[in-house]
Amino acid sequence: MLAPGQTWYNHSICRRNIAAYCSRRVKPGSCSLPLPLPQQQRRSSISKEDLLLHELFIGGHLQQAIALLFDLPSPPSIHTYIAFLKACGTCRSLPFANQVHSHIRAHSVNLTGLLGHHLVRTLAKCGAVGDAVVLLRSLPFRSVVSWTAIISAYADAGYGAEALEMYACMQEDDLHPDTCTFVSLLKACGSIPNLEHGRKLHAEARTRGCAFETRVGNTLVSMYGKCGDLKEAEVVFSDLLLRDTVSWNALLSAYVEQGEGHRALQLYRQMQHEGANPDARTLTLVLRACSTLAKGENVGCQVRGLIKEQCLEIGRTLHAAARKRAMLHSPFIAKSLVNVYSKCGMIQEAQSLLSTLSRPDVVTWTAVLSACVEYGQGERALQIFRKMQEEGITPDQVAYIMSIQACTTIVEMAEILTVDERAMALDIGKAVHADACRDGLAFCLNVSNALLKFYGKCRAVLEAEEVFTFLNQPDIVSCGAMLSAYVEDGRGDEALCLYRQMKNYHLTLNDAVYVCVLQACCLMGSLETCTHVYFELVSNEVDTDPSVSATLIHAYRGCAMMTSGEELFEALPQPDSVLWTSCITGHAEEGNSFDSLAVFEMLSMAIGKPDNVAFASALSACNYSGLVDEALEIFLSMKRDFNITANAKHYGILVDLLGRAGNFEKVENILGQMPMQVNSTIWLGLLGSCNKHANSELAEVAFKNASGLQPKEMTAFILMSNIYAEVGTSG
């Protein structure tokens, strides 16, 4: 290969080399080019230089051909220029096309006729559409083929409006579209999308007898699908006289793009029934339909689980079909399979398939990351994120959001984090944050929002504030995350200050924000703000989630106004379990345990079956007032009357109550009956009770277990030291 600008032939010996080359390699008439001349005339009129040029660019040696072209003493024939331009168009080489154009201009070759039209087509095909338009307008005669080349170039590049504008110019030349023109125009309508113009073109294609041609019909199906008119897409599809694989794929794509996964699968079954031959795109589209269905955002959990099982079965069947047809080498199929397995929760299968891809893109990696986060596998997600970076893939926004959410998942799923564990989780998140800064994505709104939530969960308020400060225009999610961070860290004053600032942002508040604001009211005992929020909800007729009403009741309790909270509760038409539980907790935390238990009894009668949260609230009410017998009865009734299995929280409340009462015999019985491992919170609570009642023997057991679970937590050591000191003093 020659370096740019290097001349292949010395001008002084050019003709001699050409003659020698032609005598060895080229025989008259051996180049089968579409020259509109009689065979004998063509043989006699084509020069040896032309034949050599043909030999070079037909063989793909365009660089050598360019060098020879500029070294010729005179320009080649028009037909050689045309063949040259076709070769440039085939390989989409704009630099070569520009050099040929430059040679034509330098030799003042007349562009009237075929040469001008071919130059327009080549420039358009190579992406220089603007230059092609200028050249076309300068030609005295313009053809349908030339205009179609321009229209096609715009349509292929996604500039649908410009393509339609060129069609209007073509009509001014009193030219009528052919099949190729209709295909490009319909593609343009689909890309905008412009259904009205697409329908007009459909009518015109009918008038000109093109509508039932397979290529036009396929593009019509695609256009209607992209414009959201599935009914018309189905009509066109059913009217096609000859359906090829592209036809089926066009309608499949329409269903998938409009989120109609079920209809896509039904069409695929019809395709199999009619004996149509699916290609790699067919399988890719069906797999995408499975992914859409498995995502199942608009269905209930049970239905979603059933759909996922069906999608997984279809995905595995298609996986086997792709293997049988030797299609697994297609990156589109492999990526779609990874996506299906990820959406269906089969993370190991997705990861195994991912490892077989030669160079999976960031979207494929992110599909597996997303699945790990969705199914609570935060650590695995971070391992995959690091592996992706090691493979040289630069994460995009979605990948960073997923990795930050993975960090958040780790924090959320840990029941209790020690200081060291919290610091480790925070360090990992900070490392991801640093990577996002390096890649210039940390200040993207969605990435920042994910960081705000993560730092809030870690109670790293300073880091959260730094992220929030750099946001140009925080949205409701940003403000909600920052509010939540303040509330998580007990900073009610800062939360209420931000709430007042949000009024200046002209944001529409959502339920999550109202919950945070009311929680802040509870922290600060701000009855004024609590009442203001309630007035805002009522005056704006906001249809709030039950969680907002529950938090409002809780906030009234925090402001020592449980009477107002109870009035709100009684005014609700059909309070759910969350609201009942909030009322139970509100009375209990005000010290009105008997009122709390009365509400619990009413809940049992109103709903029929309290949930485990309501039972925890009732047990807490007993704990506040030391009601041991009542607590034991409630605890026993969980399994006996309602078939609810007690969890660690229920056991913990009961152990704490019995320990406070000094009933250590029952404490030991309860601990022996626990089906799960006793956590450090229960052991620390028991250690405090042992300290109160000077039970050094049981204290040593509690200390051994608490320090074993959290060896770096100093609370157990301090309590045990106090117990030993008390025993020593009394002894």
XYZ file of C-alpha atoms in Angstrom, residues 621-632 657:
13
model
C -46.477 -0.780 72.798
C -46.283 -3.492 75.464
C -42.535 -2.904 75.801
C -43.015 0.846 76.406
C -45.255 0.137 79.412
C -43.760 -3.153 80.607
C -46.882 -5.216 79.791
C -45.280 -8.677 79.889
C -48.400 -10.865 79.949
C -50.069 -8.919 77.140
C -46.913 -9.122 75.041
C -46.599 -12.887 75.522
C -39.244 -6.588 77.415
